[in-house]
Short mmCIF file of C-alpha atoms and ligand atoms in Angstrom, two decimals:
data_model
loop_
_atom_site.label_atom_id
_atom_site.label_comp_id
_atom_site.label_asym_id
_atom_site.label_seq_id
_atom_site.Cartn_x
_atom_site.Cartn_y
_atom_site.Cartn_z
CA MET T 1 -37.24 10.47 15.70
CA SER T 2 -40.88 11.31 16.31
CA ILE T 3 -42.68 13.00 13.42
CA THR T 4 -46.05 14.68 13.96
CA GLN T 5 -48.69 14.68 11.26
CA THR T 6 -48.05 18.37 10.57
CA MET T 7 -44.30 17.83 10.21
CA TYR T 8 -45.00 14.91 7.91
CA THR T 9 -47.29 16.83 5.55
CA ASP T 10 -45.10 19.98 5.63
CA ARG T 11 -41.95 18.08 4.75
CA ILE T 12 -43.61 16.20 1.93
CA ALA T 13 -45.03 19.47 0.55
CA LYS T 14 -41.49 20.89 0.61
CA LEU T 15 -40.15 17.87 -1.31
CA VAL T 16 -42.87 18.27 -3.94
CA GLN T 17 -41.89 21.93 -4.30
CA LEU T 18 -38.20 21.03 -4.67
CA SER T 19 -38.94 18.35 -7.26
CA ARG T 20 -40.85 20.92 -9.31
CA GLU T 21 -38.22 23.66 -8.96
CA ARG T 22 -35.33 21.34 -9.74
CA HIS T 23 -37.03 19.26 -12.37
CA VAL T 24 -34.72 18.31 -15.20
CA PHE T 25 -35.37 16.56 -18.46
CA SER T 26 -32.72 13.86 -18.45
CA PHE T 27 -33.47 12.67 -21.98
CA THR T 28 -31.74 15.73 -23.43
CA ARG T 29 -29.57 17.01 -20.60
CA PHE T 30 -26.35 15.03 -21.16
CA ASP T 31 -23.70 15.33 -23.84
CA TRP T 32 -23.04 11.65 -24.33
CA VAL T 33 -19.34 11.03 -25.01
CA ASP T 34 -18.41 8.63 -27.84
CA ASP T 35 -16.57 6.24 -25.60
CA ILE T 36 -14.78 5.92 -22.26
CA SER T 37 -11.33 4.35 -22.17
CA GLU T 38 -10.51 1.30 -20.08
CA ALA T 39 -7.44 3.28 -18.99
CA ASP T 40 -9.74 5.67 -17.10
CA TRP T 41 -11.08 5.34 -13.58
CA TRP T 42 -14.81 4.55 -13.76
CA VAL T 43 -15.18 4.41 -9.97
CA SER T 44 -12.73 5.50 -7.27
CA PRO T 45 -10.09 2.83 -6.56
CA GLU T 46 -11.01 2.85 -2.85
CA LEU T 47 -14.58 1.91 -3.79
CA LEU T 48 -13.56 -1.27 -5.62
CA THR T 49 -14.91 -4.41 -3.97
CA ILE T 50 -11.35 -5.80 -3.84
CA TYR T 51 -10.06 -2.78 -1.88
CA GLY T 52 -8.36 -3.71 1.39
CA THR T 53 -7.74 -7.31 0.29
CA PRO T 54 -4.82 -9.18 -1.36
CA TYR T 55 -6.67 -8.99 -4.71
CA TYR T 56 -6.18 -5.23 -4.67
CA GLU T 57 -2.56 -5.43 -3.57
CA GLN T 58 -1.70 -7.94 -6.27
CA ALA T 59 -3.45 -6.09 -9.12
CA THR T 60 -1.64 -3.67 -11.41
CA GLU T 61 -3.07 -0.19 -11.91
CA ALA T 62 -4.31 -1.26 -15.35
CA GLN T 63 -6.15 -4.24 -13.83
CA ARG T 64 -7.70 -2.05 -11.13
CA LYS T 65 -8.90 0.40 -13.77
CA LEU T 66 -10.37 -2.39 -15.89
CA LEU T 67 -12.20 -3.71 -12.84
CA SER T 68 -13.40 -0.18 -12.10
CA LYS T 69 -15.13 -0.20 -15.51
CA TRP T 70 -17.04 -3.39 -14.72
CA GLU T 71 -17.82 -2.31 -11.15
CA CYS T 72 -19.29 0.90 -12.59
CA ILE T 73 -21.38 -1.14 -15.05
CA ASN T 74 -22.50 -3.35 -12.17
CA LEU T 75 -23.51 -0.38 -9.99
CA PHE T 76 -25.38 1.23 -12.89
CA SER T 77 -27.03 -2.10 -13.81
CA LEU T 78 -28.16 -2.50 -10.19
CA ASN T 79 -29.73 0.93 -10.50
CA VAL T 80 -31.57 -0.11 -13.65
CA THR T 81 -32.99 -3.33 -12.18
CA GLY T 82 -33.59 -1.78 -8.76
CA GLU T 83 -35.38 1.26 -10.19
CA GLN T 84 -37.52 -0.96 -12.38
CA GLU T 85 -38.63 -2.88 -9.29
CA LEU T 86 -39.06 0.34 -7.33
CA ILE T 87 -41.24 2.01 -9.96
CA SER T 88 -43.60 -0.95 -10.19
CA GLY T 89 -43.75 -1.22 -6.39
CA VAL T 90 -44.47 2.47 -5.88
CA ALA T 91 -46.98 2.55 -8.75
CA GLU T 92 -48.98 -0.17 -7.00
CA LEU T 93 -49.22 2.05 -3.92
CA LEU T 94 -50.50 5.17 -5.71
CA HIS T 95 -53.85 6.36 -4.36
CA THR T 96 -53.81 4.07 -1.31
CA PRO T 97 -55.48 5.83 1.64
CA MET T 98 -52.48 5.29 3.90
CA LEU T 99 -50.26 7.31 1.57
CA LYS T 100 -52.73 10.03 0.62
CA GLU T 101 -50.52 12.85 1.94
CA ALA T 102 -47.60 11.49 -0.07
CA ASN T 103 -49.50 10.86 -3.29
CA ASP T 104 -48.27 13.94 -5.19
CA TYR T 105 -44.72 13.21 -4.21
CA LEU T 106 -44.98 9.57 -5.32
CA HIS T 107 -45.69 10.81 -8.86
CA HIS T 108 -42.44 12.83 -8.80
CA PHE T 109 -40.65 9.84 -7.37
CA ILE T 110 -41.76 7.64 -10.26
CA ASP T 111 -41.02 10.37 -12.82
CA GLU T 112 -37.48 10.85 -11.52
CA GLU T 113 -36.74 7.14 -11.26
CA ASN T 114 -37.98 6.58 -14.79
CA GLN T 115 -35.42 9.11 -16.04
CA HIS T 116 -32.64 7.56 -13.96
CA MET T 117 -33.44 4.11 -15.26
CA TRP T 118 -33.25 5.45 -18.81
CA TYR T 119 -29.81 7.04 -18.46
CA PHE T 120 -28.27 4.21 -16.46
CA ALA T 121 -29.45 1.67 -19.04
CA LYS T 122 -28.22 3.84 -21.93
CA PHE T 123 -24.84 4.23 -20.25
CA CYS T 124 -24.42 0.46 -19.80
CA GLU T 125 -25.48 -0.27 -23.38
CA ASN T 126 -23.34 2.52 -24.89
CA TYR T 127 -20.08 1.84 -23.08
CA ALA T 128 -20.28 -1.86 -22.17
CA GLY T 129 -22.82 -3.27 -24.63
CA LYS T 130 -24.88 -4.87 -21.86
CA ILE T 131 -26.76 -4.51 -18.61
CA TYR T 132 -26.02 -7.08 -15.93
CA GLY T 133 -29.06 -9.06 -14.76
CA ASN T 134 -29.84 -9.16 -11.08
CA LYS T 135 -31.81 -11.80 -9.25
CA LYS T 136 -33.77 -9.99 -6.59
CA LEU T 137 -34.84 -11.80 -3.51
CA GLN T 138 -38.43 -12.98 -3.86
CA ILE T 139 -39.75 -11.85 -0.55
CA THR T 140 -43.26 -10.88 -1.38
CA THR T 141 -44.56 -14.05 0.25
CA LEU T 142 -44.82 -12.30 3.62
CA LYS T 143 -48.43 -11.97 4.72
CA LEU T 144 -48.66 -8.40 5.96
CA ASP T 145 -51.37 -5.90 6.75
CA PRO T 146 -51.39 -2.72 4.58
CA ARG T 147 -49.32 -0.68 7.05
CA LEU T 148 -46.56 -3.28 7.35
CA ALA T 149 -46.63 -3.91 3.60
CA VAL T 150 -45.99 -0.20 2.97
CA LEU T 151 -43.28 -0.13 5.63
CA VAL T 152 -41.46 -3.15 4.21
CA ARG T 153 -41.65 -1.83 0.65
CA PHE T 154 -40.24 1.58 1.59
CA ALA T 155 -37.65 0.06 3.92
CA GLN T 156 -36.37 -1.97 0.97
CA ILE T 157 -36.34 1.13 -1.21
CA PHE T 158 -34.48 2.99 1.55
CA ILE T 159 -31.83 0.23 1.76
CA PHE T 160 -31.36 0.22 -2.02
CA GLU T 161 -31.19 4.02 -2.28
CA GLU T 162 -28.86 4.62 0.67
CA VAL T 163 -26.34 2.06 -0.61
CA GLY T 164 -26.43 3.58 -4.11
CA HIS T 165 -26.17 7.08 -2.68
CA TYR T 166 -22.97 6.20 -0.82
CA TYR T 167 -21.30 5.43 -4.16
CA ASN T 168 -22.85 8.38 -6.04
CA LEU T 169 -21.58 10.91 -3.51
CA LYS T 170 -18.00 9.62 -3.46
CA ILE T 171 -17.70 9.18 -7.23
CA ALA T 172 -19.27 12.58 -8.01
CA LEU T 173 -16.56 14.27 -5.92
CA ASP T 174 -13.57 12.26 -7.17
CA ASP T 175 -11.62 14.13 -9.85
CA ARG T 176 -9.68 11.00 -10.81
CA VAL T 177 -12.89 9.54 -12.26
CA HIS T 178 -13.87 10.25 -15.89
CA PRO T 179 -15.86 13.54 -15.97
CA PHE T 180 -18.90 12.10 -17.72
CA ILE T 181 -19.21 9.33 -15.13
CA ARG T 182 -18.92 11.94 -12.38
CA GLU T 183 -21.65 13.97 -14.05
CA ILE T 184 -24.05 11.00 -14.11
CA ASN T 185 -23.34 10.29 -10.44
CA GLU T 186 -23.87 13.97 -9.61
CA ALA T 187 -27.18 14.11 -11.48
CA HIS T 188 -28.42 11.02 -9.71
CA ARG T 189 -27.38 12.09 -6.23
CA ASN T 190 -29.29 15.37 -6.60
CA ASP T 191 -32.61 13.58 -7.06
CA GLU T 192 -31.76 10.75 -4.68
CA SER T 193 -31.09 13.03 -1.73
CA ARG T 194 -34.79 13.99 -1.88
CA HIS T 195 -35.92 10.38 -2.23
CA ILE T 196 -33.87 9.40 0.80
CA THR T 197 -35.26 12.30 2.83
CA PHE T 198 -38.75 11.15 1.85
CA GLY T 199 -37.96 7.57 2.84
CA ARG T 200 -36.73 8.67 6.26
CA ILE T 201 -39.84 10.77 6.91
CA LEU T 202 -42.24 8.11 5.70
CA LEU T 203 -40.63 5.28 7.65
CA ALA T 204 -40.42 7.34 10.83
CA ARG T 205 -44.08 8.39 10.54
CA LEU T 206 -45.56 5.00 9.67
CA ALA T 207 -43.38 3.01 12.06
CA GLU T 208 -44.27 5.18 15.03
CA GLY T 209 -45.79 2.93 17.69
CA ILE T 210 -45.25 -0.40 15.91
CA THR T 211 -43.85 -1.97 19.09
CA GLU T 212 -47.22 -1.37 20.77
CA ASP T 213 -49.32 -2.19 17.71
CA TYR T 214 -47.79 -5.56 16.76
CA PRO T 215 -46.68 -8.65 18.70
CA PRO T 216 -42.92 -9.28 18.98
CA GLU T 217 -43.00 -12.29 16.65
CA VAL T 218 -44.44 -10.18 13.81
CA LEU T 219 -41.73 -7.57 14.30
CA GLN T 220 -39.10 -10.30 14.40
CA THR T 221 -40.33 -11.61 11.05
CA ILE T 222 -40.06 -8.11 9.55
CA SER T 223 -36.61 -7.71 11.04
CA ASN T 224 -35.37 -11.05 9.67
CA HIS T 225 -36.78 -10.20 6.28
CA LEU T 226 -35.09 -6.78 6.13
CA ARG T 227 -31.77 -8.21 7.29
CA LYS T 228 -31.98 -10.70 4.47
CA TYR T 229 -32.71 -7.86 2.07
CA VAL T 230 -29.64 -5.96 3.31
CA GLN T 231 -27.54 -9.08 2.85
CA VAL T 232 -28.77 -9.64 -0.72
CA THR T 233 -28.12 -5.97 -1.51
CA ILE T 234 -24.52 -6.27 -0.30
CA GLU T 235 -24.00 -9.52 -2.20
CA SER T 236 -25.23 -7.89 -5.41
CA LEU T 237 -22.21 -5.57 -5.32
CA TYR T 238 -19.98 -8.64 -5.75
CA ASN T 239 -21.22 -9.82 -9.13
CA PRO T 240 -19.18 -12.85 -10.34
CA THR T 241 -19.65 -11.87 -14.00
CA MET T 242 -18.08 -8.50 -13.31
CA TYR T 243 -14.88 -10.20 -12.07
CA ARG T 244 -14.80 -12.47 -15.11
CA ASP T 245 -15.26 -9.48 -17.44
CA ALA T 246 -12.34 -7.81 -15.69
CA GLY T 247 -10.11 -10.84 -16.39
CA PHE T 248 -10.24 -12.79 -13.12
CA ALA T 249 -10.08 -16.56 -13.62
CA SER T 250 -13.04 -17.44 -11.38
CA GLY T 251 -15.68 -14.84 -10.59
CA ILE T 252 -17.41 -17.11 -8.08
CA ALA T 253 -14.21 -17.76 -6.14
CA VAL T 254 -13.35 -14.03 -6.00
CA ARG T 255 -16.85 -13.19 -4.82
CA SER T 256 -16.81 -15.78 -2.00
CA ALA T 257 -13.32 -14.79 -0.86
CA LEU T 258 -14.28 -11.11 -0.76
CA LEU T 259 -17.63 -11.60 0.98
CA SER T 260 -15.95 -13.51 3.80
CA HIS T 261 -12.98 -11.12 4.08
CA PRO T 262 -12.98 -9.26 7.44
CA VAL T 263 -11.94 -5.93 5.89
CA ARG T 264 -14.90 -6.05 3.51
CA GLN T 265 -17.33 -7.06 6.28
CA GLU T 266 -16.03 -4.23 8.44
CA PHE T 267 -16.57 -1.80 5.56
CA HIS T 268 -20.17 -2.99 5.09
CA THR T 269 -21.24 -2.65 8.71
CA ARG T 270 -19.19 0.33 9.84
CA GLU T 271 -19.34 2.41 6.68
CA LEU T 272 -21.64 1.44 3.83
CA LEU T 273 -24.62 0.36 5.96
CA LYS T 274 -24.11 2.70 8.89
CA LYS T 275 -27.01 5.05 8.12
CA VAL T 276 -29.29 2.25 6.90
CA LEU T 277 -28.90 0.17 10.06
CA ALA T 278 -29.23 3.24 12.30
CA LEU T 279 -32.57 4.28 10.80
CA LEU T 280 -34.01 0.76 10.63
CA GLY T 281 -32.96 0.23 14.25
CA ASP T 282 -34.40 3.57 15.44
CA THR T 283 -37.74 2.84 13.79
CA ASN T 284 -37.81 -0.73 15.24
CA LEU T 285 -38.00 -2.22 11.77
CA ILE T 286 -34.94 -4.25 12.62
CA GLN T 287 -34.35 -5.49 16.13
CA LYS T 288 -31.63 -3.52 17.88
CA GLU T 289 -30.50 -6.10 20.40
CA THR T 290 -28.89 -8.45 17.88
CA SER T 291 -25.91 -7.11 15.97
CA PHE T 292 -25.86 -7.38 12.21
CA GLU T 293 -24.15 -10.69 11.48
CA PRO T 294 -24.75 -11.41 7.84
CA ASP T 295 -24.71 -15.02 6.75
CA TYR T 296 -22.90 -14.94 3.43
CA GLN T 297 -22.99 -18.70 3.02
CA SER T 298 -26.67 -18.91 2.15
FE1 FE2 H 301 -32.69 6.67 -8.95
FE1 FE2 H 302 -34.45 7.24 -5.92
#
């Protein structure tokens, strides 16, 4: 996708307008329920990380529902830690010349993410008494010029947001899931659809011409780095503590078995990551010629 400067500024102006028209004040918008039963669905059963494997087949409905609680807490915790990282990363880029056309929008971006982080954290504390920690890949050691640094940062944000959005959309529409959880997913997806549109525009605009502007080895380094980021993002969905909280004997063993299961790998590449890999391939941020073969052993 080629984006001219006029298209770029027009689309960002439209996103600013939408953020202002649809601005909500999340701190007072929800009627927080007293509690949510472990006999409810917290995420759709088909979205469970055990889906399509013997772990799912062997579980009772009660066990699947209990796991759905902890998978929901894991997804929401990943939002909290991911949004925290995102806000600090975007804040560092405010007022940089390369992003001057996007500067107004970046303020809305931070404002919206701050509200999301607040309600996801409150949800986890209210209904589970904790937020799961998440070790993010330390990949800031790459020596990059300002353009590549911005591209890598927003590519990471795009990966994180697209994966989260996949779950938000499905859960918001699933009437088996507890209505309050659906409402949170619905609220989040409304803001996130704009963030993802922004990410697509920004990456397409800034990545235009990178194959002429940089030598192949630099682009290969970026590609390797982003593949690693995708892999870590996928692995974070399989939190060992979540399996232990749901009553599995060994969280680590469940996680390794699931990450190497062909049905799960197929789901990642063909479904969950489909849009992410397409955009990163189209913009030459990941190399197209090699297929995505994640190394889950590392
Ligand atoms: Fe968010
Ligand atoms: Fe977002």
